[in-house]
Coordinates of N, CA and C in Angstrom, one line a residue:
Q6 N 103.9 100.6 89.0 CA 102.8 100.8 90.0 C 101.4 100.8 89.1
V7 N 100.5 100.3 89.8 CA 99.0 100.1 89.3 C 98.2 100.9 90.1
Q8 N 97.3 101.8 89.4 CA 96.3 102.6 90.1 C 95.2 101.8 90.5
L9 N 94.6 101.7 91.6 CA 93.6 100.8 92.0 C 92.5 101.6 92.5
K10 N 91.2 101.2 92.2 CA 90.0 101.9 92.8 C 89.1 100.9 93.3
E11 N 88.7 100.9 94.5 CA 87.8 100.0 95.1 C 86.5 100.4 95.3
S12 N 85.4 99.5 95.4 CA 84.0 99.9 95.6 C 83.4 98.6 96.3
G13 N 82.5 98.9 97.0 CA 81.7 97.8 97.8 C 82.0 98.0 99.3
G14 N 81.8 97.0 100.0 CA 82.1 97.2 101.5 C 80.7 97.6 102.2
G15 N 80.9 97.9 103.5 CA 79.7 98.3 104.2 C 79.4 97.4 105.4
S16 N 78.2 97.5 106.1 CA 77.8 96.7 107.1 C 76.8 95.8 106.9
V17 N 76.9 94.5 107.5 CA 76.0 93.5 107.2 C 76.0 92.7 108.6
Q18 N 74.9 91.9 108.8 CA 74.7 91.0 110.0 C 75.5 89.7 109.6
A19 N 75.8 89.1 110.6 CA 76.6 87.7 110.4 C 75.6 86.8 109.7
G20 N 76.3 86.1 108.7 CA 75.6 85.1 107.9 C 75.3 85.9 106.5
G21 N 75.5 87.2 106.4 CA 75.2 88.0 105.3 C 76.4 87.9 104.2
S22 N 76.0 88.7 103.1 CA 77.0 88.6 102.1 C 77.3 90.0 101.6
L23 N 78.6 90.2 101.0 CA 79.0 91.5 100.5 C 79.9 91.1 99.3
T24 N 80.0 92.0 98.4 CA 80.8 91.8 97.3 C 81.8 93.2 97.2
L25 N 83.0 92.9 97.1 CA 84.0 94.0 96.8 C 84.4 93.9 95.4
S26 N 84.7 95.2 94.8 CA 85.2 95.2 93.5 C 86.4 96.2 93.4
C27 N 87.3 95.9 92.5 CA 88.5 96.7 92.4 C 88.8 96.8 91.0
V28 N 89.1 98.0 90.5 CA 89.5 98.3 89.1 C 90.9 98.8 89.0
A29 N 91.6 98.1 88.1 CA 93.0 98.5 87.7 C 92.9 99.7 86.8
L30 N 93.1 101.0 87.1 CA 92.9 102.1 86.2 C 94.0 102.3 85.2
S31 N 95.2 101.8 85.7 CA 96.3 101.9 84.8 C 97.4 100.8 85.0
S32 N 97.8 100.2 84.1 CA 98.8 99.2 84.3 C 99.7 99.0 83.0
R33 N 101.0 98.9 83.2 CA 101.8 98.8 82.0 C 102.2 97.3 81.8
Y34 N 101.7 96.3 82.6 CA 102.0 95.0 82.6 C 100.8 94.2 82.2
M35 N 101.0 93.0 81.6 CA 99.9 92.3 81.1 C 99.6 91.1 82.2
N36 N 100.5 90.7 82.9 CA 100.2 89.7 83.9 C 100.9 90.1 85.2
Y37 N 100.0 90.2 86.2 CA 100.5 90.5 87.6 C 99.4 89.9 88.5
C38 N 99.7 90.0 89.7 CA 98.8 89.6 90.8 C 97.9 90.7 91.3
M39 N 96.7 90.4 91.5 CA 95.8 91.3 92.1 C 95.1 90.4 93.3
G40 N 94.8 91.2 94.3 CA 94.1 90.5 95.4 C 93.7 91.4 96.5
W41 N 93.2 90.9 97.7 CA 92.8 91.6 98.8 C 93.5 91.1 99.9
F42 N 93.7 92.1 100.8 CA 94.3 91.8 102.2 C 93.4 92.7 103.1
R43 N 93.4 92.2 104.3 CA 92.5 92.9 105.3 C 93.4 93.2 106.6
Q44 N 93.0 94.1 107.3 CA 93.6 94.5 108.6 C 92.6 95.0 109.5
A45 N 92.4 94.4 110.7 CA 91.5 94.8 111.7 C 92.4 95.6 112.8
P46 N 91.7 96.4 113.5 CA 92.4 97.2 114.6 C 93.3 96.2 115.5
G47 N 94.5 96.5 115.7 CA 95.3 95.6 116.7 C 95.8 94.3 116.2
K48 N 95.5 94.0 114.9 CA 95.9 92.8 114.3 C 96.7 92.9 113.1
E49 N 97.5 92.1 112.7 CA 98.5 92.0 111.5 C 97.7 91.9 110.3
R50 N 98.2 92.4 109.2 CA 97.8 92.4 107.9 C 97.6 90.9 107.5
E51 N 96.5 90.6 106.8 CA 96.2 89.2 106.6 C 95.9 89.1 105.0
A52 N 96.5 88.3 104.2 CA 96.2 88.1 102.9 C 94.8 87.3 102.9
V53 N 94.0 87.8 102.1 CA 92.7 87.2 101.9 C 92.5 86.3 100.6
A54 N 92.8 86.9 99.5 CA 92.6 86.3 98.2 C 93.4 87.0 97.3
S55 N 93.7 86.2 96.3 CA 94.7 86.7 95.2 C 94.5 85.8 93.8
I56 N 94.8 86.5 92.6 CA 94.7 85.8 91.4 C 95.6 86.5 90.4
Y57 N 96.2 85.8 89.5 CA 97.0 86.4 88.5 C 96.0 87.0 87.4
T58 N 96.3 88.0 86.9 CA 95.5 88.7 85.8 C 95.5 87.9 84.6
G59 N 96.6 87.2 84.3 CA 96.6 86.4 83.2 C 96.0 85.0 83.3
G60 N 95.4 84.6 84.4 CA 94.9 83.5 84.7 C 95.7 82.5 85.6
G61 N 95.2 81.4 86.1 CA 95.9 80.5 86.9 C 95.0 80.3 88.2
S62 N 95.6 79.6 89.1 CA 95.0 79.2 90.2 C 94.8 80.5 91.2
T63 N 93.8 80.4 92.1 CA 93.5 81.6 93.0 C 94.1 81.1 94.4
Y64 N 94.2 82.0 95.2 CA 94.5 81.9 96.5 C 93.5 82.4 97.5
L65 N 93.2 81.6 98.5 CA 92.2 82.0 99.6 C 92.9 81.7 100.9
G66 N 92.8 82.7 101.8 CA 93.4 82.5 103.0 C 92.6 81.3 103.8
D67 N 93.2 80.7 104.8 CA 92.6 79.6 105.4 C 91.3 80.0 106.1
S68 N 91.2 81.3 106.6 CA 90.1 81.7 107.4 C 88.8 82.1 106.6
V69 N 89.1 82.1 105.2 CA 88.0 82.5 104.3 C 87.5 81.4 103.4
K70 N 88.3 80.2 103.3 CA 88.1 79.2 102.4 C 86.7 78.6 102.6
G71 N 86.0 78.4 101.6 CA 84.6 78.0 101.6 C 83.6 79.0 101.8
R72 N 84.0 80.2 102.0 CA 83.1 81.3 102.2 C 83.3 82.4 101.2
F73 N 84.5 82.7 100.8 CA 84.9 83.7 99.8 C 85.3 83.2 98.6
T74 N 84.9 83.9 97.5 CA 85.6 83.7 96.2 C 86.2 84.9 95.6
V75 N 87.2 84.6 94.8 CA 87.8 85.7 94.1 C 87.8 85.5 92.5
S76 N 87.5 86.4 91.8 CA 87.5 86.4 90.3 C 88.0 87.6 89.7
R77 N 88.3 87.6 88.4 CA 88.8 88.7 87.7 C 88.0 88.8 86.4
D78 N 88.0 90.0 85.8 CA 87.4 90.1 84.5 C 88.2 91.2 83.7
N79 N 88.6 90.8 82.4 CA 89.2 91.8 81.6 C 88.4 92.2 80.4
A80 N 87.5 93.1 80.7 CA 86.5 93.5 79.6 C 87.0 94.9 79.2
G81 N 87.2 95.0 77.9 CA 87.4 96.3 77.3 C 88.9 96.8 77.9
N82 N 89.7 95.8 78.0 CA 91.2 96.2 78.5 C 91.2 96.9 80.0
T83 N 90.1 96.6 80.6 CA 90.0 97.1 82.1 C 90.0 95.9 82.9
M84 N 91.0 95.8 83.9 CA 91.1 94.6 84.7 C 90.3 94.9 86.0
S85 N 89.2 94.0 86.2 CA 88.5 94.2 87.5 C 88.6 93.0 88.3
L86 N 88.6 93.1 89.6 CA 88.8 92.1 90.4 C 87.5 92.2 91.5
Y87 N 87.0 91.0 91.8 CA 86.0 90.8 92.6 C 86.2 89.9 93.8
L88 N 85.7 90.2 94.9 CA 85.7 89.4 96.1 C 84.3 89.1 96.6
Q89 N 83.7 88.0 96.4 CA 82.4 87.7 96.9 C 82.6 87.0 98.2
M90 N 82.0 87.6 99.3 CA 82.0 87.2 100.6 C 80.8 86.6 101.1
N91 N 80.6 85.4 101.4 CA 79.5 84.8 101.9 C 79.6 84.3 103.3
D92 N 78.5 84.2 104.0 CA 78.5 83.7 105.4 C 79.5 84.4 106.3
L93 N 79.3 85.8 106.2 CA 80.3 86.5 106.9 C 80.1 86.5 108.3
K94 N 81.3 86.5 109.0 CA 81.3 86.5 110.5 C 82.0 87.7 111.1
P95 N 81.5 88.0 112.5 CA 82.0 89.2 113.1 C 83.6 89.2 113.0
E96 N 84.4 88.2 112.9 CA 85.8 88.2 112.8 C 86.2 88.5 111.5
D97 N 85.3 88.6 110.5 CA 85.7 89.3 109.1 C 85.7 90.8 109.1
T98 N 85.4 91.3 110.2 CA 85.3 92.8 110.3 C 86.8 93.4 110.3
A99 N 87.0 94.2 109.2 CA 88.3 94.8 109.0 C 88.2 95.9 107.9
I100 N 89.4 96.5 107.6 CA 89.5 97.2 106.3 C 90.2 96.3 105.3
Y101 N 89.4 96.3 104.1 CA 89.8 95.4 103.1 C 90.4 96.3 102.0
T102 N 91.8 96.0 101.5 CA 92.4 96.8 100.6 C 92.7 96.0 99.4
C103 N 92.6 96.4 98.2 CA 92.8 95.9 97.0 C 94.4 96.2 96.7
A104 N 95.1 95.2 96.2 CA 96.5 95.3 96.0 C 96.9 94.6 94.7
A105 N 98.2 95.0 94.2 CA 98.6 94.5 93.0 C 100.1 94.4 93.0
G106 N 100.6 93.3 92.8 CA 102.1 93.1 92.8 C 102.6 91.9 91.9
E107 N 103.8 91.6 92.1 CA 104.3 90.4 91.3 C 104.0 89.1 91.8
Q108 N 104.0 89.0 93.1 CA 103.6 87.7 93.8 C 102.3 87.7 94.4
C109 N 101.7 86.5 94.2 CA 100.4 86.1 94.6 C 100.4 85.4 96.0
G110 N 99.3 84.7 96.4 CA 99.3 84.1 97.6 C 99.3 85.0 98.8
R111 N 100.1 84.5 99.8 CA 100.1 85.2 101.0 C 101.0 86.5 101.0
Y112 N 101.6 86.7 99.8 CA 102.3 87.9 99.6 C 101.7 89.1 99.2
I113 N 100.3 88.9 98.8 CA 99.6 90.0 98.4 C 99.5 91.0 99.5
G114 N 99.7 92.3 99.2 CA 99.6 93.4 100.1 C 100.9 93.7 100.8
A115 N 101.9 93.0 100.2 CA 103.3 93.4 100.6 C 103.7 94.9 100.5
A116 N 104.7 95.2 101.1 CA 105.1 96.6 101.1 C 105.3 97.1 99.7
D117 N 105.8 96.3 98.8 CA 106.1 96.9 97.5 C 104.8 96.9 96.5
N118 N 103.7 96.5 97.0 CA 102.4 96.4 96.3 C 101.9 97.7 96.0
S119 N 101.2 97.9 94.9 CA 100.4 99.0 94.7 C 99.1 98.8 95.5
R120 N 98.5 99.7 96.1 CA 97.4 99.6 97.0 C 96.3 100.5 96.7
G121 N 95.1 100.1 97.0 CA 93.9 101.0 97.0 C 93.8 101.8 98.3
E122 N 92.8 102.5 98.4 CA 92.5 103.2 99.6 C 92.0 102.4 100.8
G123 N 91.3 101.3 100.4 CA 90.7 100.4 101.5 C 89.3 100.7 101.7
T124 N 88.5 99.7 102.0 CA 87.1 99.8 102.3 C 86.8 98.9 103.5
Q125 N 85.9 99.7 104.4 CA 85.5 99.1 105.6 C 84.5 98.0 105.5
V126 N 84.6 96.9 106.0 CA 83.6 95.8 106.1 C 83.3 95.6 107.5
T127 N 82.1 95.7 108.0 CA 81.7 95.5 109.4 C 80.7 94.5 109.5
V128 N 80.9 93.4 110.2 CA 79.9 92.4 110.4 C 79.5 92.2 111.9
S129 N 78.2 92.5 112.1 CA 77.7 92.5 113.4 C 77.0 91.1 113.7
S130 N 77.1 90.8 115.1 CA 76.5 89.4 115.5 C 75.1 89.6 115.8

C-alpha cells in the first residue's frame, strides 16, 4: 500500500486551468503506477491519466487527450505526481482521486489500488 496525499482542485470557469498534485508519502516499491481517476455523481469511475514512477509512456483518457498532461517528479526520494488540466469543460466536473497500483492505463483506480481522499474539481459554464 502507498499513502497518497493530494492537493489542488477547486472551481474554475470553462476554458480555465487547474493543477492537481499528489505525493506518495510512503512506498516500499521502486516502480509502480500512479495516476488519477475521476467520478462524477451518477457516473462510473473513469481513468483520467497514469504514468509509471520508473518512467515510460503515459496514459491519458480519450476525453482529456490534448487538454490534460500528467507528469511525475522524484526529488529527494519523494514521488510527486501532477495533473495539468487545461481548457476545462463543465463535463470535467468530478471528484479526482490519486491512485497507485501495479497496472497503468485504464486500470488506474481499480479496487486494489491505494487511493487518496479525492479532491473536487468544479467547472462552470
